[in-house]
Tab-separated table of C-alpha atoms in Angstrom:
chain	number	residue	atom	x	y	z
A	12	MET	CA	5.775	-0.241	14.761
A	13	GLY	CA	8.809	1.687	15.732
A	14	SER	CA	8.959	0.581	19.231
A	15	ALA	CA	8.902	-2.822	18.003
A	16	ALA	CA	11.214	-2.566	15.243
A	17	ALA	CA	13.800	-1.191	17.920
A	18	LEU	CA	13.348	-3.752	20.361
A	19	ALA	CA	14.310	-6.356	17.506
A	20	ALA	CA	17.387	-4.516	16.707
A	21	SER	CA	18.621	-4.481	20.255
A	22	ALA	CA	18.276	-8.101	20.848
A	23	GLY	CA	20.473	-8.252	17.812
A	24	GLU	CA	17.708	-9.902	14.969
A	25	ALA	CA	19.130	-8.876	11.647
A	26	MET	CA	16.056	-7.814	9.550
A	27	PRO	CA	16.047	-9.874	6.185
A	28	VAL	CA	16.707	-8.009	3.012
A	29	VAL	CA	15.087	-9.264	-0.594
A	30	ALA	CA	15.132	-7.557	-3.656
A	31	PHE	CA	12.875	-5.419	-5.202
A	32	GLY	CA	13.494	-5.127	-9.187
A	33	PRO	CA	17.010	-3.226	-8.847
A	34	HIS	CA	16.802	-2.520	-5.179
A	35	ARG	CA	17.667	-4.451	-1.923
A	36	VAL	CA	14.944	-3.796	0.411
A	37	SER	CA	14.165	-5.072	4.123
A	38	ARG	CA	11.529	-8.102	3.751
A	39	LEU	CA	9.058	-5.967	6.527
A	40	MET	CA	8.074	-2.790	5.408
A	41	VAL	CA	6.828	0.622	7.252
A	42	GLY	CA	3.117	1.411	6.506
A	43	GLY	CA	1.277	4.727	6.235
A	44	ASN	CA	-2.502	4.186	6.987
A	45	PRO	CA	-1.944	4.859	11.029
A	46	VAL	CA	0.201	8.015	9.705
A	47	SER	CA	-2.841	9.127	7.441
A	48	GLY	CA	-5.248	8.465	10.258
A	49	ASN	CA	-6.914	5.418	8.543
A	50	SER	CA	-7.191	2.999	11.057
A	51	HIS	CA	-10.114	0.610	9.505
A	52	VAL	CA	-11.619	0.078	12.884
A	53	SER	CA	-13.464	3.424	13.873
A	54	SER	CA	-13.889	7.038	13.413
A	55	ALA	CA	-12.804	7.813	17.029
A	56	LEU	CA	-9.635	5.557	16.500
A	57	SER	CA	-8.451	7.129	13.334
A	58	ALA	CA	-9.037	10.554	15.187
A	59	GLU	CA	-6.754	9.192	17.795
A	60	MET	CA	-3.987	8.147	15.111
A	61	LYS	CA	-4.260	12.063	13.444
A	62	ASP	CA	-3.401	13.337	16.867
A	63	TYR	CA	-0.546	10.972	17.761
A	64	PHE	CA	1.169	11.114	14.327
A	65	THR	CA	2.429	14.571	14.255
A	66	THR	CA	5.408	15.285	12.174
A	67	ALA	CA	7.641	14.989	14.961
A	68	THR	CA	6.336	12.102	15.958
A	69	THR	CA	6.300	10.189	12.457
A	70	LYS	CA	9.847	11.342	11.967
A	71	LYS	CA	10.885	9.721	15.091
A	72	MET	CA	9.046	6.586	14.116
A	73	LEU	CA	10.876	6.463	10.886
A	74	ALA	CA	13.908	6.979	12.327
A	75	GLU	CA	13.494	4.248	14.887
A	76	CYS	CA	12.463	2.040	11.806
A	77	GLU	CA	15.433	2.814	10.007
A	78	ALA	CA	17.561	2.369	13.178
A	79	ALA	CA	15.968	-1.215	13.166
A	80	GLY	CA	16.924	-2.353	9.817
A	81	ILE	CA	13.686	-1.500	8.097
A	82	THR	CA	14.698	0.283	4.770
A	83	VAL	CA	11.119	0.959	2.840
A	84	TRP	CA	7.955	3.189	3.906
A	85	GLN	CA	4.708	2.263	2.095
A	86	SER	CA	2.765	5.423	2.179
A	87	ARG	CA	0.281	7.437	0.133
A	88	ALA	CA	1.267	10.174	-2.284
A	89	ASP	CA	-0.506	12.521	-0.584
A	90	ARG	CA	1.157	16.117	-0.033
A	91	HIS	CA	0.903	15.681	3.891
A	92	ILE	CA	3.325	12.381	3.466
A	93	MET	CA	5.349	13.609	0.813
A	94	ARG	CA	6.318	17.114	2.528
A	95	LEU	CA	6.816	14.520	5.615
A	96	LEU	CA	9.413	12.356	3.778
A	97	HIS	CA	10.882	15.505	2.426
A	98	GLU	CA	11.560	16.549	5.501
A	99	TYR	CA	12.614	13.191	6.926
A	100	ARG	CA	15.373	12.989	4.339
A	101	GLN	CA	16.602	16.766	4.626
A	102	GLU	CA	17.293	15.690	8.232
A	103	GLY	CA	19.411	12.733	7.134
A	104	GLY	CA	16.875	9.549	6.975
A	105	ARG	CA	17.266	7.524	3.842
A	106	MET	CA	14.217	5.706	4.010
A	107	GLN	CA	13.427	4.612	0.405
A	108	TRP	CA	9.711	5.198	-0.428
A	109	ILE	CA	6.798	2.940	-2.131
A	110	ALA	CA	4.146	5.363	-3.088
A	111	GLN	CA	0.182	4.942	-3.141
A	112	THR	CA	-1.478	6.699	-5.821
A	113	ALA	CA	-3.630	9.435	-4.164
A	114	SER	CA	-7.358	9.292	-5.833
A	115	GLU	CA	-8.241	13.157	-4.293
A	116	TYR	CA	-5.516	14.630	-7.002
A	117	GLY	CA	-8.315	13.615	-9.736
A	118	GLU	CA	-5.373	13.697	-12.303
A	119	LEU	CA	-3.452	11.104	-12.263
A	120	ALA	CA	-0.456	12.730	-14.226
A	121	ARG	CA	-0.022	15.505	-11.658
A	122	ASN	CA	-0.060	13.432	-8.729
A	123	LEU	CA	2.384	11.193	-10.498
A	124	GLY	CA	4.831	14.067	-11.299
A	125	GLU	CA	4.780	15.416	-7.923
A	126	ALA	CA	5.518	11.766	-6.151
A	127	ALA	CA	8.119	11.155	-8.956
A	128	ALA	CA	10.221	14.084	-7.550
A	129	LEU	CA	10.793	12.173	-4.154
A	130	LYS	CA	12.383	8.996	-6.211
A	131	PRO	CA	9.943	6.213	-5.498
A	132	ILE	CA	10.956	2.987	-5.700
A	133	GLY	CA	7.738	1.697	-6.523
A	134	ILE	CA	4.148	3.290	-7.269
A	135	TYR	CA	1.294	1.616	-7.142
A	136	HIS	CA	-2.546	1.910	-8.153
A	137	HIS	CA	-4.549	2.131	-5.248
A	138	GLY	CA	-6.228	-1.078	-4.392
A	139	SER	CA	-9.660	0.455	-3.421
A	140	GLN	CA	-9.424	2.561	-6.559
A	141	THR	CA	-8.607	-1.060	-8.512
A	142	ASP	CA	-11.657	-2.476	-7.064
A	143	LYS	CA	-13.924	-0.036	-7.653
A	144	LEU	CA	-13.118	-0.334	-11.485
A	145	TRP	CA	-13.285	-4.141	-11.102
A	146	LYS	CA	-17.155	-3.654	-9.689
A	147	ALA	CA	-17.753	-1.130	-12.278
A	148	GLY	CA	-16.799	-3.359	-15.213
A	149	ARG	CA	-14.102	-0.973	-15.957
A	150	ILE	CA	-10.893	-2.877	-15.024
A	151	ASP	CA	-9.611	-2.984	-18.540
A	152	GLU	CA	-8.809	1.236	-18.038
A	153	LEU	CA	-6.103	0.152	-15.455
A	154	PRO	CA	-3.102	-0.207	-18.372
A	155	GLU	CA	-3.488	3.285	-19.563
A	156	ALA	CA	-2.752	4.310	-15.790
A	157	LEU	CA	0.076	1.684	-15.400
A	158	LYS	CA	1.658	3.514	-18.868
A	159	ARG	CA	1.485	6.874	-16.763
A	160	MET	CA	2.985	4.986	-13.604
A	161	ARG	CA	5.962	3.828	-15.922
A	162	GLN	CA	7.196	7.103	-17.059
A	163	THR	CA	8.013	8.058	-13.464
A	164	GLY	CA	11.148	5.309	-13.490
A	165	ALA	CA	9.469	3.460	-10.394
A	166	ARG	CA	8.469	0.151	-10.254
A	167	VAL	CA	4.741	-0.401	-11.318
A	168	GLY	CA	2.164	-2.122	-8.817
A	169	ILE	CA	-1.217	-2.892	-8.847
A	170	GLY	CA	-2.961	-2.613	-5.402
A	171	THR	CA	-6.076	-4.665	-4.749
A	172	HIS	CA	-8.205	-6.346	-1.479
A	173	ILE	CA	-10.094	-9.108	-4.436
A	174	PRO	CA	-8.390	-12.395	-5.189
A	175	ALA	CA	-10.536	-12.294	-8.204
A	176	VAL	CA	-8.564	-9.400	-9.855
A	177	VAL	CA	-5.608	-11.003	-9.692
A	178	ASP	CA	-7.074	-14.132	-11.304
A	179	TYR	CA	-8.152	-11.673	-13.863
A	180	ILE	CA	-5.191	-10.042	-14.429
A	181	GLU	CA	-2.823	-13.072	-15.052
A	182	GLY	CA	-2.254	-13.672	-18.185
A	183	LYS	CA	-3.401	-10.316	-19.443
A	184	GLY	CA	0.337	-8.757	-20.522
A	185	TRP	CA	-0.198	-5.890	-18.729
A	186	ASP	CA	3.111	-3.902	-18.368
A	187	PHE	CA	3.598	-3.754	-13.970
A	188	ASP	CA	6.042	-5.362	-11.765
A	189	PHE	CA	4.462	-6.040	-8.385
A	190	TYR	CA	1.115	-6.644	-6.552
A	191	MET	CA	-0.089	-5.053	-3.516
A	192	THR	CA	-2.383	-7.793	-1.924
A	193	CYS	CA	-4.389	-7.115	0.995
A	194	VAL	CA	-5.019	-10.540	2.878
A	195	TYR	CA	-8.699	-9.167	3.693
A	196	ASN	CA	-11.577	-8.372	1.150
A	197	LEU	CA	-12.208	-4.840	2.678
A	198	SER	CA	-14.084	-4.160	-0.572
A	199	ARG	CA	-17.134	-6.150	-0.323
A	200	THR	CA	-20.304	-4.384	-0.421
A	201	PRO	CA	-22.517	-3.951	2.855
A	202	GLU	CA	-24.762	-6.829	1.713
A	203	GLU	CA	-21.769	-9.006	0.275
A	204	ALA	CA	-20.360	-8.428	3.613
A	205	ALA	CA	-23.820	-9.456	5.348
A	206	ARG	CA	-23.995	-12.634	3.358
A	207	VAL	CA	-20.405	-13.378	4.431
A	208	ALA	CA	-20.664	-12.832	7.993
A	209	GLY	CA	-24.325	-14.186	8.406
A	210	HIS	CA	-25.695	-10.739	9.888
A	211	ALA	CA	-25.970	-7.289	8.973
A	212	VAL	CA	-22.285	-5.441	9.420
A	213	LYS	CA	-21.436	-2.212	10.781
A	214	GLY	CA	-18.030	-1.048	9.114
A	215	GLU	CA	-15.720	-3.105	7.524
A	216	LEU	CA	-15.722	-6.626	7.600
A	217	PHE	CA	-12.409	-8.600	8.572
A	218	VAL	CA	-12.995	-12.736	7.974
A	219	ASP	CA	-10.010	-14.821	8.600
A	220	SER	CA	-10.727	-16.966	5.631
A	221	ASP	CA	-9.913	-14.444	3.579
A	222	ARG	CA	-6.309	-14.850	4.806
A	223	GLU	CA	-5.816	-18.094	3.039
A	224	VAL	CA	-7.808	-17.103	-0.322
A	225	MET	CA	-5.543	-14.593	-0.951
A	226	LEU	CA	-2.487	-16.021	0.189
A	227	ALA	CA	-3.245	-19.072	-2.012
A	228	ARG	CA	-3.463	-16.847	-4.658
A	229	VAL	CA	-0.145	-14.852	-3.763
A	230	LYS	CA	1.703	-18.771	-4.442
A	231	LYS	CA	0.676	-18.802	-7.642
A	232	THR	CA	1.755	-15.682	-9.418
A	233	GLN	CA	5.100	-15.160	-10.803
A	234	LYS	CA	4.651	-11.311	-9.810
A	235	GLN	CA	6.156	-10.135	-6.636
A	236	CYS	CA	3.486	-9.422	-4.141
A	237	LEU	CA	3.486	-6.778	-0.982
A	238	ILE	CA	1.122	-8.390	1.514
A	239	PHE	CA	-0.487	-5.757	3.809
A	240	LYS	CA	-2.973	-5.705	6.585
A	241	VAL	CA	-1.646	-8.513	7.612
A	242	TYR	CA	-2.903	-8.102	11.590
A	243	GLY	CA	-6.214	-6.678	10.264
């Protein structure tokens, strides 16, 4: 991402900017999965990502992205990422941050308190956790988490990989500002994935038809949507 962004800047291409509540942000944002070693391909590739994205390499990537006009890093609110962002800013980096809740904290309030100290412009409920609530019939527990997120002062978001989740939430009147919408449904059970693929599936299933379904859903909502795993 860093090299491609730097190339775009050197070619004189202006990075489009859009509103994100009161903030002005680059329409293209840099993500965090590679830095956290989440390849969504294989354990071997995930390990390669962890080996490559050292603190120095990650800060170099962020600097290149910022030089190219990318103003936002979307990444997990875990201790590794937050320490990295803190160091980057100490060294003069001005990257804004949209934080994903980190479920390993166990206690949401503690996670949000630590994340809020870095002044994120947005915090969103981790999509995989949203989808687990949906599948367990507990999605109506989500507003309580959103309320806690609102107390940080950041814009509040809901992540999901499932268009039906957006269908359900629309019109509920819940207090949040944006969706994080994945264009691939990675929350299928192995049985569901096998039915869609027509054969047993090892790992996660990426189906091109998922893209059109989620993008059609995005067009219907009045909420702002940040789209991710675009090149899945």
